[in-house]
Coordinates of C-alpha atoms in Angstrom, one line a residue:
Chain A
X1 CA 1.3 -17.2 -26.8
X2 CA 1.1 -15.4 -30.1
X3 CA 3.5 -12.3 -31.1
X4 CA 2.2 -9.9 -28.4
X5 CA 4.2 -8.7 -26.0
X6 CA 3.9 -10.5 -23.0
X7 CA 2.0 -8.5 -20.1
X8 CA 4.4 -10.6 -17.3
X9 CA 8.0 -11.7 -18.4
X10 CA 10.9 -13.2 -15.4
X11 CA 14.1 -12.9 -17.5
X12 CA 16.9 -15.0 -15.0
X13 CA 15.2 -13.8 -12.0
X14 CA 17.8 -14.9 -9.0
X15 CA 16.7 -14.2 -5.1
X16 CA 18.5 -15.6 -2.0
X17 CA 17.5 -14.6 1.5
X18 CA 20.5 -15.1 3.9
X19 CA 22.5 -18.4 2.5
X20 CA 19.8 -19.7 1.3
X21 CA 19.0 -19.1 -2.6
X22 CA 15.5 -19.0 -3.5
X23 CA 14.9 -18.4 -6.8
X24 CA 18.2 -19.5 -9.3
X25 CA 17.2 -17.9 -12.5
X26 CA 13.8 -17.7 -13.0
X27 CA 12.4 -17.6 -16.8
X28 CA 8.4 -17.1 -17.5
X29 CA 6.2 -15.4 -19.8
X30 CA 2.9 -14.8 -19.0
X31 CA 0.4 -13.5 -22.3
X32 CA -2.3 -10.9 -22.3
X33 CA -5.3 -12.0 -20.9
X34 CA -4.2 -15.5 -20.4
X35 CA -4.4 -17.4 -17.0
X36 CA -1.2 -18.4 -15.5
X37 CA -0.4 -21.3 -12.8
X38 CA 2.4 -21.2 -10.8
X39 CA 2.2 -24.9 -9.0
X40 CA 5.3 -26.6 -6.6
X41 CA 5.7 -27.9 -3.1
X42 CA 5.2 -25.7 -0.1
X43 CA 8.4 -23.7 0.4
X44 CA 9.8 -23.7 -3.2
X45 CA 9.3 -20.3 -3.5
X46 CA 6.1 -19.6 -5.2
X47 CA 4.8 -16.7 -3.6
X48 CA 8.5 -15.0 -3.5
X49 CA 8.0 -15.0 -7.2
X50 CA 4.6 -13.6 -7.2
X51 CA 6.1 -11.1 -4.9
X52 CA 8.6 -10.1 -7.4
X53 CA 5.9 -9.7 -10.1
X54 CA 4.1 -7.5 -7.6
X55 CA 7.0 -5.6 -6.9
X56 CA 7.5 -6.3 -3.3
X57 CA 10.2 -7.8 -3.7
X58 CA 13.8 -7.1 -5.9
X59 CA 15.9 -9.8 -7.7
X60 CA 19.1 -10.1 -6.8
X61 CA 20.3 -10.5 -10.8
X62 CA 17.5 -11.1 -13.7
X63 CA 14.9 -9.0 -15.1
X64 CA 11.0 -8.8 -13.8
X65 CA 9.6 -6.8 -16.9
X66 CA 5.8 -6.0 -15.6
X67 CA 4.1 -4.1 -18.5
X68 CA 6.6 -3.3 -19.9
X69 CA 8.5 -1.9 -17.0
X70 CA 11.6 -3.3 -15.2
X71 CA 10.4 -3.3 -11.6
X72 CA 13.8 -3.8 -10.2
X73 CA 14.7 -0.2 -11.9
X74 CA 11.5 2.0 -11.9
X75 CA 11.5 4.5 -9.1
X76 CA 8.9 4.6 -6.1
X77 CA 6.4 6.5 -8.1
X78 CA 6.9 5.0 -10.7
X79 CA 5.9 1.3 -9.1
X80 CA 3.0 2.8 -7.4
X81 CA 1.6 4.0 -11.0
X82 CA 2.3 0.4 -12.4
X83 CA 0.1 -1.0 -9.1
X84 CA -2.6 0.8 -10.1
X85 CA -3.0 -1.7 -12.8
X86 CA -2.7 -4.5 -10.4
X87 CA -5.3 -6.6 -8.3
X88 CA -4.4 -9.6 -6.0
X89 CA -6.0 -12.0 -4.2
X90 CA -3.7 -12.7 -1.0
X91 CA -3.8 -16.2 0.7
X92 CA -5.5 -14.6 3.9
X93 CA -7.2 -12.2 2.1
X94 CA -5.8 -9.0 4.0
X95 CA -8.8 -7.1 4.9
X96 CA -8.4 -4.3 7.4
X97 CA -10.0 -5.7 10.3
X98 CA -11.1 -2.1 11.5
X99 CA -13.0 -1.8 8.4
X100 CA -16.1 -3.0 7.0
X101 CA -16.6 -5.2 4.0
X102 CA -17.8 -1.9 2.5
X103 CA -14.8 0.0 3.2
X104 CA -12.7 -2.7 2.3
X105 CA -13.9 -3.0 -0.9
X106 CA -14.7 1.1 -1.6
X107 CA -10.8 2.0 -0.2
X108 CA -8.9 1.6 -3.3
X109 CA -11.3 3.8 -4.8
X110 CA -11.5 6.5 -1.8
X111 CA -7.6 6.5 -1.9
X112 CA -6.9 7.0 -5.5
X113 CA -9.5 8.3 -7.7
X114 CA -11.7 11.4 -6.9
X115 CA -14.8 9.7 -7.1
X116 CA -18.0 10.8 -5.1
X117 CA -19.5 9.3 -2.5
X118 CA -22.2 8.2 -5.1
X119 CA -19.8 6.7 -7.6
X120 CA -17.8 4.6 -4.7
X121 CA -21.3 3.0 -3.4
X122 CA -22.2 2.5 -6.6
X123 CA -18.8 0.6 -8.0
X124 CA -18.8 -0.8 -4.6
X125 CA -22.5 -2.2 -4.2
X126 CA -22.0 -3.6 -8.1
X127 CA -19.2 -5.6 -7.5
X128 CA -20.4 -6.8 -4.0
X129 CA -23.3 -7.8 -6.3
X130 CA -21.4 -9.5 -8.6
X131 CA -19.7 -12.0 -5.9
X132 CA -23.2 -12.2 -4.1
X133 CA -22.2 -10.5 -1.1
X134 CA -25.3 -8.4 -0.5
X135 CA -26.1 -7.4 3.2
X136 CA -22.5 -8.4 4.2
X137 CA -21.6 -5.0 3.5
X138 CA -21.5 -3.7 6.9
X139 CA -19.9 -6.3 8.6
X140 CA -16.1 -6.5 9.6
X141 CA -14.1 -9.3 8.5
X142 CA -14.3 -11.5 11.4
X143 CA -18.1 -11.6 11.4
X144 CA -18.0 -13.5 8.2
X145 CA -16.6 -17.1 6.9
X146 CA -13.4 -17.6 5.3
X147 CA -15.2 -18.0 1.9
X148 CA -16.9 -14.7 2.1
X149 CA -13.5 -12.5 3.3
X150 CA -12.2 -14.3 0.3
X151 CA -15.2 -12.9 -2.2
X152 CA -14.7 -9.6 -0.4
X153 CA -10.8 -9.5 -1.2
X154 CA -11.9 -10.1 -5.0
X155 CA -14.3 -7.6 -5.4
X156 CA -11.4 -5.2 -3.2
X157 CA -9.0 -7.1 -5.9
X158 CA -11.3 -6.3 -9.5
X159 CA -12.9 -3.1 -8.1
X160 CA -10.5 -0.7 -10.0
X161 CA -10.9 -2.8 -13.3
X162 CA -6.9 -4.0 -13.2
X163 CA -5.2 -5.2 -16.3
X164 CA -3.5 -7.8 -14.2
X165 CA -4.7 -9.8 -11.1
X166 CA -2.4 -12.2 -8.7
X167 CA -3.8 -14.6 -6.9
X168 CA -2.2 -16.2 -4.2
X169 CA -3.4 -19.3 -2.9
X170 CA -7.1 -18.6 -3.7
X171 CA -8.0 -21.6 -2.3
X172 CA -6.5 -22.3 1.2
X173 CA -8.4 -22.9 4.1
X174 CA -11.8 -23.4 2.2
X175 CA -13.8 -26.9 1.9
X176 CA -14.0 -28.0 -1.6
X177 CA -17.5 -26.2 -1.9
X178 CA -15.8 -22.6 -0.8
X179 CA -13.1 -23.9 -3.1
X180 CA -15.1 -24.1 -6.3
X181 CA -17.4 -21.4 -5.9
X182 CA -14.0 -19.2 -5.8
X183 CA -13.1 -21.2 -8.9
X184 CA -16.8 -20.1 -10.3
X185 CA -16.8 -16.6 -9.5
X186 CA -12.6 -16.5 -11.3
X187 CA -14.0 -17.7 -14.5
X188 CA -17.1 -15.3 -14.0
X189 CA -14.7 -12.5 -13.3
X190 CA -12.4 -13.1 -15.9
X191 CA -14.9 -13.9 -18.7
X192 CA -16.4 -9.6 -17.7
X193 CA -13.7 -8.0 -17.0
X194 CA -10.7 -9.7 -19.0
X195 CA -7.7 -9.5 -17.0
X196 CA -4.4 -11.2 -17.2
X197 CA -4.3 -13.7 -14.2
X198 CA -1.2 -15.0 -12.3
X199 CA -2.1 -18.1 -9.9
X200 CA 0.1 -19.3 -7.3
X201 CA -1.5 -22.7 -6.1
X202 CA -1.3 -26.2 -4.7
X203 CA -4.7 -27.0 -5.6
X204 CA -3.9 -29.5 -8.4
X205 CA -5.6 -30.9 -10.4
X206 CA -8.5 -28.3 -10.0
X207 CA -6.6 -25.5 -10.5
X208 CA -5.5 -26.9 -13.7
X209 CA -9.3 -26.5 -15.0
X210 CA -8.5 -22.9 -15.0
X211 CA -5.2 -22.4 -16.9
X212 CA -3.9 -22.0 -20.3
X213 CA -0.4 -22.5 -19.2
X214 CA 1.2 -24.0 -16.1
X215 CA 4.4 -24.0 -14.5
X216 CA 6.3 -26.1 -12.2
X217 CA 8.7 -24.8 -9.6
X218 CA 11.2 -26.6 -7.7
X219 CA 14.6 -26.2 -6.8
X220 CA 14.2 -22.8 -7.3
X221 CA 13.6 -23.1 -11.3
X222 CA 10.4 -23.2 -13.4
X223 CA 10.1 -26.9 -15.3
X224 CA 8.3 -26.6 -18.2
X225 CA 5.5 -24.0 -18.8
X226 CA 2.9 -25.6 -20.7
X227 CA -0.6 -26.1 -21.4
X228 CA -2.4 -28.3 -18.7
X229 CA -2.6 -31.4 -21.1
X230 CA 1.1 -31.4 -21.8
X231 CA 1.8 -30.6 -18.2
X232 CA -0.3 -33.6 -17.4
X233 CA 1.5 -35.7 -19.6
X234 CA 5.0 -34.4 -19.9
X235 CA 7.7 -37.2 -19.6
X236 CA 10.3 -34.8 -18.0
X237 CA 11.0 -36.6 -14.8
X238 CA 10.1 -33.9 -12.5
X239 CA 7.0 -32.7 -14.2
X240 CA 6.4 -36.9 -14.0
X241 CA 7.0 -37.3 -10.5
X242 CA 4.7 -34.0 -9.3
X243 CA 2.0 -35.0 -11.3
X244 CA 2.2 -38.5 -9.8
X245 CA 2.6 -37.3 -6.4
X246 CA -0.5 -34.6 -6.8
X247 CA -3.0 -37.1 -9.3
X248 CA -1.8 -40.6 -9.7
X249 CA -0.4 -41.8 -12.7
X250 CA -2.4 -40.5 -15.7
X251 CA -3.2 -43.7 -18.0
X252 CA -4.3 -44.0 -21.7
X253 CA -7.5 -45.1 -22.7
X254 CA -5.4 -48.4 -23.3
X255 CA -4.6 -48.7 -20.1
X256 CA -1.1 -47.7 -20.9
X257 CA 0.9 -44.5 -19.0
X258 CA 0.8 -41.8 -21.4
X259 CA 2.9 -39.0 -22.2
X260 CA 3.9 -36.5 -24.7
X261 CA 7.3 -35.5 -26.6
Chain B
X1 CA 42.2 -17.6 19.8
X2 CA 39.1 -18.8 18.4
X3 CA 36.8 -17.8 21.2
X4 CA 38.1 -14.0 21.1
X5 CA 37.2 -14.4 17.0
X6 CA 34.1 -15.6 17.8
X7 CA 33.5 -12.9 20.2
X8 CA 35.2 -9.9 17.7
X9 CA 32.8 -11.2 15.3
X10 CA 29.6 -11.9 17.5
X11 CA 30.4 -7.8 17.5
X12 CA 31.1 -6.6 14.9
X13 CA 27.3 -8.3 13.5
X14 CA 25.8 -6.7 16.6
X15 CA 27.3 -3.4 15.5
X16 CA 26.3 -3.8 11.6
X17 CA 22.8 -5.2 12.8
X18 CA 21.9 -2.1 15.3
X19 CA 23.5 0.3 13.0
X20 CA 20.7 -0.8 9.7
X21 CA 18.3 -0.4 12.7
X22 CA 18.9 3.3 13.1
X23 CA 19.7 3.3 9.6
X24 CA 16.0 2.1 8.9
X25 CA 14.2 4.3 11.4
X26 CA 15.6 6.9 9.8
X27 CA 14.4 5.7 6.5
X28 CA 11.0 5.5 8.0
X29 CA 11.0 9.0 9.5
X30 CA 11.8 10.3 6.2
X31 CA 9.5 8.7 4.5
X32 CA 6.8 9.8 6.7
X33 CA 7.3 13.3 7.0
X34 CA 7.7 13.7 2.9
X35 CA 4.4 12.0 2.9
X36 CA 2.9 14.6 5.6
X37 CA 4.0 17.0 3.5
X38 CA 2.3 15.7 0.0
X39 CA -0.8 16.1 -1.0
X40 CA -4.3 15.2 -0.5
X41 CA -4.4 16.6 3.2
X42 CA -7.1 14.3 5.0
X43 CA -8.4 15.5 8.5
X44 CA -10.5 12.7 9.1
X45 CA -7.6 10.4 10.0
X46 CA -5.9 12.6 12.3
X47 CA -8.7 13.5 14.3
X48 CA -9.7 9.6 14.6
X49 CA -5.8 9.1 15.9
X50 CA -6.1 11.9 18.0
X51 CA -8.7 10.8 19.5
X52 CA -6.9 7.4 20.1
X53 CA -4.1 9.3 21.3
X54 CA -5.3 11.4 23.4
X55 CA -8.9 11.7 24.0
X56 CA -8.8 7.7 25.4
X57 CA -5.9 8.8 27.2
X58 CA -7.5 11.5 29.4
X59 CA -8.6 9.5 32.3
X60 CA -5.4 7.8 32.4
X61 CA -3.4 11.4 32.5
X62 CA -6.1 13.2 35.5
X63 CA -5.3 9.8 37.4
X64 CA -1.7 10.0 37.5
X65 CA -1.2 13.8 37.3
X66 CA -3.5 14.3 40.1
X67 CA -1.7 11.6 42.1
X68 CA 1.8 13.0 40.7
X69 CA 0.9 16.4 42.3
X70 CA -0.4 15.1 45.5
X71 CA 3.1 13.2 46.5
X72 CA 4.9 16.0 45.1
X73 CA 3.5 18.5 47.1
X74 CA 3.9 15.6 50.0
X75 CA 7.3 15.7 49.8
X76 CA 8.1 19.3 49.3
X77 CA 5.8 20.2 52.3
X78 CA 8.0 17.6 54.7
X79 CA 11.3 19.0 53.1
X80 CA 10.6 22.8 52.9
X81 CA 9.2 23.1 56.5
X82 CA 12.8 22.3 57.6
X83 CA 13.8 25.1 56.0
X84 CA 10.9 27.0 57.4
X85 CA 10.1 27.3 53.7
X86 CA 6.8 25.7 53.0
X87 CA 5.3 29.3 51.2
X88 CA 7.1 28.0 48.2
X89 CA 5.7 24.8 47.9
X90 CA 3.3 25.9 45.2
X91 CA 6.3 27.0 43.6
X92 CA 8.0 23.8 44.2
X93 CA 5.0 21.8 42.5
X94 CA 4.4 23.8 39.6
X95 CA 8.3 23.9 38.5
X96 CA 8.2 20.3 38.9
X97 CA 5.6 19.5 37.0
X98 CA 5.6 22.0 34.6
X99 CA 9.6 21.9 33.4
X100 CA 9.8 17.8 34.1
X101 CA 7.4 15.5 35.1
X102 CA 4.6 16.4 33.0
X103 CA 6.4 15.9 29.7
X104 CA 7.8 13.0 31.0
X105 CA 5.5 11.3 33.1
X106 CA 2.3 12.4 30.6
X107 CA 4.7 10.6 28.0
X108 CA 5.6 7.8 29.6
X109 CA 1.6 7.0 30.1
X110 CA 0.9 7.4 26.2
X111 CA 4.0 5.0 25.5
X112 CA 1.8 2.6 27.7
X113 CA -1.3 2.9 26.7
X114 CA -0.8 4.5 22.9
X115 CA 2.5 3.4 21.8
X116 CA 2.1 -0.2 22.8
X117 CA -1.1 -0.6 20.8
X118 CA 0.3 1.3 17.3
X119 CA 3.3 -1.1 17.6
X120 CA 0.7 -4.3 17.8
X121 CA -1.9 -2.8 15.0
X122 CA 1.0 -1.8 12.5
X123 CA 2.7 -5.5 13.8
X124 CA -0.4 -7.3 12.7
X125 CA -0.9 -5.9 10.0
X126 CA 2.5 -6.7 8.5
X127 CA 1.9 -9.6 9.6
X128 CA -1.4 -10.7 7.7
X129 CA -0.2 -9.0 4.9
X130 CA -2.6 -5.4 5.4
X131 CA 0.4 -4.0 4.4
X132 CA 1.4 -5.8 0.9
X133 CA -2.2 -5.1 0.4
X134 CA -2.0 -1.4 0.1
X135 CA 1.5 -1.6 -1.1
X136 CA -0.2 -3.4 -4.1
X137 CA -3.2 -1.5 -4.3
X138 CA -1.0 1.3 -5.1
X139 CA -1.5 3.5 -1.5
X140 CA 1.3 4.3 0.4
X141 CA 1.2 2.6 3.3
X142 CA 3.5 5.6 5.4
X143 CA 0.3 8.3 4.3
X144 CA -2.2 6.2 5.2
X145 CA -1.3 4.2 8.2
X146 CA 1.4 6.3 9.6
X147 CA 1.3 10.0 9.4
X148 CA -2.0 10.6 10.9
X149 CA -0.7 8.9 13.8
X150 CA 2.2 11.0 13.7
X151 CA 0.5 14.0 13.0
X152 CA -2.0 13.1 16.2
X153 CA 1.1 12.1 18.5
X154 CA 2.5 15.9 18.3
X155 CA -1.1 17.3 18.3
X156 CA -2.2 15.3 21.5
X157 CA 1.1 15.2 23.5
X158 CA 1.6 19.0 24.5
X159 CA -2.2 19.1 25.0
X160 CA -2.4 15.7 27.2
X161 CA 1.1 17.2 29.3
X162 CA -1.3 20.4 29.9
X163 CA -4.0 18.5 31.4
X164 CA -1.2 17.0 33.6
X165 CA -0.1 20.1 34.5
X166 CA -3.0 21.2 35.7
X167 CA -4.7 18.4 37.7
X168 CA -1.1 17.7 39.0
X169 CA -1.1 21.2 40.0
X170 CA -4.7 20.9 41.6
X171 CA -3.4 17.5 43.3
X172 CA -0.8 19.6 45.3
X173 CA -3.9 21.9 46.4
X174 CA -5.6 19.6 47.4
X175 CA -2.2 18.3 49.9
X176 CA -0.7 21.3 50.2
X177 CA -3.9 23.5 50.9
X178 CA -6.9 21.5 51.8
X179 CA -4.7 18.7 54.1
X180 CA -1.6 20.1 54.9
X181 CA -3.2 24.0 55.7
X182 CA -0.5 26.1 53.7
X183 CA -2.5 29.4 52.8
X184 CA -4.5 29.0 49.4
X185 CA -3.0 32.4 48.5
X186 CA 0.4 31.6 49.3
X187 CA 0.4 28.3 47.1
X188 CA -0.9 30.0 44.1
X189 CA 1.4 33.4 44.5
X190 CA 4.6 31.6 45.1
X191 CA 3.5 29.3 41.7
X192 CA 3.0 32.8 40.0
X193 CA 5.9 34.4 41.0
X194 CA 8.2 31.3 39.8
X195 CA 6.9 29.8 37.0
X196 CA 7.6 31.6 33.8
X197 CA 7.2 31.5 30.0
X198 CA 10.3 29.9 29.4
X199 CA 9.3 27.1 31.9
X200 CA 6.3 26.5 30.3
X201 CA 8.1 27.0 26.7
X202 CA 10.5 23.9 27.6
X203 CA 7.4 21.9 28.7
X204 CA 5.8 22.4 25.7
X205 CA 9.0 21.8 23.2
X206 CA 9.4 18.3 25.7
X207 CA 5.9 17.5 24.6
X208 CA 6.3 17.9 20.9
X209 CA 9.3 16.2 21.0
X210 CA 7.8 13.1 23.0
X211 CA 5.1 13.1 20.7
X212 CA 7.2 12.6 17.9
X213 CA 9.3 9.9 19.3
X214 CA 6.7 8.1 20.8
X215 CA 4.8 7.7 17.4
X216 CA 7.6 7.2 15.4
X217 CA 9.3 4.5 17.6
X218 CA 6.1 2.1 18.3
X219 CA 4.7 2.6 14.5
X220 CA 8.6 1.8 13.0
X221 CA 9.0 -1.3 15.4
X222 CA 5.8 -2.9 14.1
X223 CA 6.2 -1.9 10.6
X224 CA 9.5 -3.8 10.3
X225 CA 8.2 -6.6 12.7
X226 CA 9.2 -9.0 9.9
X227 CA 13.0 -7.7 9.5
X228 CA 13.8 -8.6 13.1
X229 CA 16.8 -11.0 13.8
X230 CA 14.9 -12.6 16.1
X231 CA 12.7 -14.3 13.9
X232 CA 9.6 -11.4 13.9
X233 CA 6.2 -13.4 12.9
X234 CA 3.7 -14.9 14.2
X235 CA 1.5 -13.3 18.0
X236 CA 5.4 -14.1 19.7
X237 CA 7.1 -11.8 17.3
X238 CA 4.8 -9.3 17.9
X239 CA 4.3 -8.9 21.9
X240 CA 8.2 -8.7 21.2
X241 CA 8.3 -6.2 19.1
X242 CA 5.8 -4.2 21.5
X243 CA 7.9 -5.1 24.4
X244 CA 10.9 -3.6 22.5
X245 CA 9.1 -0.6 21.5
X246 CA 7.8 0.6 24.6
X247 CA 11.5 0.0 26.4
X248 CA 13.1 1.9 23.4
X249 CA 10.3 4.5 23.4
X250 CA 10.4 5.1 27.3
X251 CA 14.2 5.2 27.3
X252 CA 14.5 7.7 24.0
X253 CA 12.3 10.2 26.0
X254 CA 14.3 10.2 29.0
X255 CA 17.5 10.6 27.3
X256 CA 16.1 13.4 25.1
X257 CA 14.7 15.0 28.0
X258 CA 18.0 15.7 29.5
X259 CA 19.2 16.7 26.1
X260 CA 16.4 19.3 26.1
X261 CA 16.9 20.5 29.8
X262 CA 20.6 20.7 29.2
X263 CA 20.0 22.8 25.9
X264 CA 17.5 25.0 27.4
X265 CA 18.4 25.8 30.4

């Protein structure tokens, strides 16, 4: 992780909703410019962390220090200036259905910066370009396939340049081919433009292809954040069993189960 | 023992739930008009949601003023003739319509038609997340979504309760004048001599009012959609969220248009 200061850091993060606690103390560090993935069975709470980082949501104790900034204690205006350096990928996407991919994708820009009609179709056509989305651009949403709403939220996601981009479940609902040419166009994206990426996902082991650190939540704790290799071969009993349950047992090239102190 | 308990405190969390509910509109109200308020002003929006509003509400309005007027001037011919009175049935139908049933009735239509749909759009969006979205994407989802509607709702109110007003008006002519043979002149003097500015003052501060409520009641109710006890996702939680907001609405602008009337009059 080096000596930088992380870009993402969950310091005893705690959320409950109702009697039932969600998150019970939540440590992570995510580095600049590194890819993080979030990994766990459905209903752990993997997405109410990412919705902590994103500010959505506040932590009942703990701190969520977001470049640099405590978002449980920055005021409204405050958060909205730290979003600017955000992008996210949502699990259905969340394209306005009234608007075209166009629109979509050139609304950050028409809502925040003062740029000219000339500079938005430009920034717009390039990064409609870039995820190969040409002639889609004056459809709506539900005239195109799941695959292309999701290329569409990630040129909406990258079109202001963010220092930080969330992705939640990139993957759901696409066949393995949508699937990896999401994965394609993430290490395309993140090779130009160099953002710090947070993943939530239950795509494993694929997902692991893309990480330099993964995490494991369950119970409503993160077990071990590591590189995919260790995760893959970590002899903590939990990491064990959800890499068992997701893979297989991962073998040496004895034939022997392998692991890692 | 235990079942009064049960009851004191089936209470008491009724009371705590419906009081964060007002609590929370209130919140949203707020938050709305400081964002009407702020900088950049965009027209655009507000002239789309007018025309949502009120320009797909115009049929709609001539419909059920003109038949408003009709069976208003109906009954006021039946009941003023035993009086010997019928000169003032123009009178009769323009005070009518003009103090009460336009506001009301004009509002009651765009609760139906208007208010109904922003409660399901704003519900849907929470729902698929359009509204994290632009939360994360650093625009304020209140300026955007909301306040042009708002805005549009108090534009398009007074001016849809006009065009009630006047084909309501027309409806009793065509009763009152054409079918029923009370003297053209007589109709329209009588509705001069009666009406005046402070009738048509109330009608118009009704209007705003109505406006306001309507927008602010069907656009809060889907934009908490997923804070409802009742368990608010998914298309169940929103045709009950739309339900909700067009009984709330339609109630709200009946129980502030007594409060009006008894203030103004």
């Amino acid at each position: 992780m080096g000596e930088e200061k992380p870009v993402i850091e969950l310091l005893g993060v705690e959320k409950s909703f109702g009697s039932q606690k969600v998150l019970r103390g939540i440590d992570l560090q995510v580095a600049a410019g590194t890819t993080t993935v979030i990994v766990g069975a459905s209903g752990q709470g993997k997405s109410v962390i990412l919705k902590h980082m994103l500010g959505l949501v506040r932590p009942d104790r703990g701190q969520v220090m977001v470049l640099g900034h405590d978002l449980a204690r920055v005021s409204g205006r405050e958060l909205k200036r730290i979003r600017t350096s955000f992008g996210v990928l949502f699990q259905n996407s969340a394209l306005f259905d009234s608007l075209t991919v166009f629109e979509n994708v050139a609304l950050p820009l028409r809502e925040r910066t003062r740029a000219t009609q000339a500079e938005v179709r430009d920034k717009v056509m390039e990064k409609l370009t870039f995820m190969d989305l040409q002639g889609a651009e004056k459809k709506y949403p539900a005239q195109i396939s799941g695959g292309m709403q999701k290329r569409v939220g990630l040129a909406r996601a990258l079109v202001m340049n963010p220092k930080v981009v969330f992705f939640d479940e990139p993957t759901t609902g696409l066949d393995v081919k949508k699937s990896n040419e999401i994965y394609r166009l993430f290490h395309k994206t993140q090779a130009q433009f160099h953002y710090t990426a947070v993943i939530v996902s239950h795509d494993v082991p694929k997902i692991f292809k893309l990480a330099d650190q993964v995490a494991l939540l369950a119970d409503g704790v993160i077990h071990g954040c590591m590189t995919p290799v260790e995760f893959q071969l970590s002899p903590k009993p939990l990491i064990k069993a959800f890499v068992e349950e997701t893979m297989g047992p991962i073998y040496s090239s004895e034939g022997e189960e392998a692991t890692i102190e | 023992m235990e079942p009064l308990l049960r009851l004191l405190e089936k209470f008491g969390r009724d009371t705590l739930y419906h009081l964060t509910q007002v609590g929370r509109m209130g919140i949203f109200l707020s938050h709305c008009l400081a964002q009407a308020v702020r900088p950049p002003y965009k027209i655009y929006p507000v002239i789309s949601q007018i025309h949502f509003i009120g320009a797909r509400s115009f049929f709609v309005i001539v419909f059920t003023g003109t038949f408003t007027g009709m069976v208003l001037a109906l009954q006021g011919y039946y009941t003023l003739r035993q009086f010997g009175s019928e000169s003032l049935l123009g009178s009769a139908v323009a005070l009518s319509l003009v103090r009460e049933l336009g506001p009301v009735v004009a509002a009651l239509m765009v609760i139906g038609r208007a208010g109904s749909a922003i409660c399901a759009e704003i519900g849907i969006m929470r729902n698929s997340e359009q509204i994290d979205a632009l939360e994360c994407m650093a625009i304020d989802p209140y300026k955007y979504l909301i306040v042009p509607k708002i805005l549009a709702g108090i534009i398009a109110m007074p001016l849809l309760t006009f065009l009630f007003d006047m084909v309501g008006i027309l409806g009793g002519y065509l009763v009152g004048v054409v079918l029923l043979k009370v003297s053209s002149g007589i109709y329209f003097q009588s509705m001069y001599d009666s009406v005046v500015w402070q009738d048509v003052h109330m009608g118009v501060i009704k209007s705003l009012v109505f406006g306001l409520l309507i927008v602010w009641i069907s656009a809060a109710k889907g934009y908490y959609l997923h804070l409802d006890r009742s368990g608010g996702f998914g298309a169940v939680g929103v045709s009950r969220q739309t339900t909700s907001a067009v009984v709330l609405a339609s109630v709200t602008v009946l129980v502030w248009d007594y409060l009006i009337t008894s203030i103004m009059m």
